[in-house]
Amino acid sequence: MADIARIDKWLWAARIFKTRSIAVDAIKNGRVTINGVQVKPSHTIKVGEVVHVKKPPITYSFKVLKTIEQRVGAKLLPEIYENVTDKKQYELLEMSRISGFVNRARGTGRPTKKDRRALDAFVDPALFGFDDEEAWDDDDLEDEKE
């Protein structure tokens, strides 16, 4: 067992990221720091270092207890790292869950019927003059074309 490990392999082996390529992308995009310093995927970590992982909307912090490069079962994770994430980060996560569809991410699918009704109530068509009593007739349309 080595006392050091590559950060990309450790993030994958510790089950912080689902695949190693996702871990590498996160590191390259600056979402992973060690003791506040951005690193490369090949950076070696040591026991005792604190790894910060930004997964919007919060930043997780993990203290390395054991360096591994082979994926382990979920039951063994307490031996691998200690979650030292600040409690305020979890409050931020809960607030984002409560906000619901307001900050809906692009590509997350269609809104539910409940979401649509809430949007309809928020954007009342009467505010935009759609309920005006004057209706357009064919003469008005011809006048605008000229």
XYZ file of C-alpha atoms in Angstrom:
146
model
C 0.000 0.000 0.000
C 1.487 3.316 -1.092
C 1.380 6.464 1.009
C 0.480 8.545 -2.043
C -2.100 8.286 -4.821
C -3.159 10.256 -7.888
C -6.013 12.644 -7.133
C -8.116 11.535 -10.113
C -7.861 7.870 -9.142
C -8.531 8.640 -5.478
C -11.680 10.653 -6.267
C -12.988 7.742 -8.329
C -11.919 5.044 -5.854
C -13.461 6.964 -2.927
C -16.755 7.113 -4.877
C -16.856 10.908 -4.984
C -17.230 10.719 -8.776
C -18.941 7.931 -10.699
C -16.195 7.545 -13.301
C -12.553 8.497 -13.481
C -13.115 10.545 -16.634
C -15.723 12.663 -14.821
C -13.180 13.178 -12.028
C -10.525 14.247 -14.562
C -12.955 16.729 -16.190
C -13.826 18.221 -12.797
C -10.144 18.638 -11.942
C -9.323 20.216 -15.315
C -12.254 22.643 -14.955
C -10.971 23.826 -11.579
C -13.710 22.281 -9.443
C -11.252 20.292 -7.312
C -8.679 21.914 -5.025
C -6.326 20.523 -2.409
C -5.717 22.759 0.590
C -7.063 25.664 -1.514
C -4.750 25.103 -4.514
C -5.946 23.960 -7.951
C -4.189 20.806 -9.119
C -3.751 18.585 -12.166
C -5.254 15.076 -12.447
C -1.805 13.538 -11.934
C -1.227 15.374 -8.637
C -0.383 13.008 -5.785
C -2.261 13.279 -2.514
C -1.094 12.324 0.940
C -2.854 11.343 4.140
C -4.103 14.388 6.034
C -4.709 16.655 3.044
C -8.121 18.287 2.593
C -9.742 17.918 -0.836
C -12.437 20.470 -1.802
C -14.871 19.382 -4.534
C -17.310 21.900 -6.054
C -20.553 20.218 -7.051
C -22.962 23.102 -7.512
C -24.571 24.518 -5.502
C -22.174 23.485 -2.704
C -18.519 22.691 -2.097
C -17.762 19.412 -0.334
C -14.618 19.012 1.770
C -12.958 15.650 2.471
C -9.990 14.904 4.708
C -7.893 12.062 3.282
C -7.485 9.229 5.818
C -6.161 6.595 3.412
C -4.729 6.826 -0.104
C -6.168 4.261 -2.502
C -6.292 3.815 -6.258
C -8.605 0.785 -6.401
C -12.339 1.290 -5.959
C -13.715 -0.041 -2.671
C -17.158 -0.887 -1.364
C -19.359 1.842 0.056
C -19.143 0.349 3.562
C -15.379 0.968 3.638
C -15.607 4.697 2.832
C -15.357 5.894 6.474
C -11.822 4.428 6.485
C -10.893 6.295 3.267
C -11.998 9.863 4.010
C -13.701 12.038 6.592
C -16.391 14.438 5.389
C -15.468 17.841 6.841
C -17.940 19.882 4.785
C -19.167 23.030 6.525
C -22.752 22.910 7.848
C -23.537 26.152 5.984
C -22.953 24.324 2.697
C -25.663 21.793 3.546
C -28.034 24.636 4.457
C -27.324 26.121 1.028
C -28.155 22.771 -0.576
C -31.456 22.604 1.316
C -32.356 26.143 0.244
C -31.759 25.253 -3.401
C -34.030 22.213 -3.039
C -36.774 24.359 -1.539
C -36.565 26.927 -4.337
C -37.776 24.255 -6.771
C -38.331 25.193 -10.400
C -37.124 28.805 -10.096
C -33.516 27.811 -10.850
C -34.417 24.945 -13.162
C -31.326 23.693 -14.972
C -31.405 23.563 -18.749
C -32.037 20.062 -20.068
C -33.642 18.678 -16.910
C -36.794 17.797 -18.770
C -40.230 19.277 -19.064
C -41.858 20.992 -16.118
C -44.491 18.977 -14.304
C -48.136 19.993 -14.398
C -47.696 21.568 -10.958
C -44.673 23.555 -12.198
C -46.594 24.735 -15.253
C -49.530 25.916 -13.156
C -47.177 27.782 -10.846
C -45.548 29.448 -13.859
C -48.967 30.344 -15.286
C -49.998 31.900 -11.986
C -46.737 33.831 -11.882
C -47.008 35.130 -15.431
C -50.638 36.247 -15.609
C -51.677 36.867 -19.238
C -53.794 39.857 -18.173
C -50.612 41.767 -17.363
C -49.603 41.782 -21.003
C -52.892 43.058 -22.433
C -54.108 39.800 -23.920
C -57.555 40.318 -22.430
C -58.154 43.697 -24.124
C -61.718 44.182 -25.298
C -60.646 45.574 -28.647
C -60.170 42.726 -31.062
C -58.111 42.923 -34.210
C -60.076 42.797 -37.414
C -58.932 42.204 -40.979
C -58.880 45.945 -41.806
C -56.376 46.630 -39.019
C -54.088 43.867 -40.257
C -54.153 45.246 -43.826
C -53.374 48.764 -42.552
C -50.282 47.503 -40.687
C -48.934 45.728 -43.777
C -48.891 48.992 -45.732
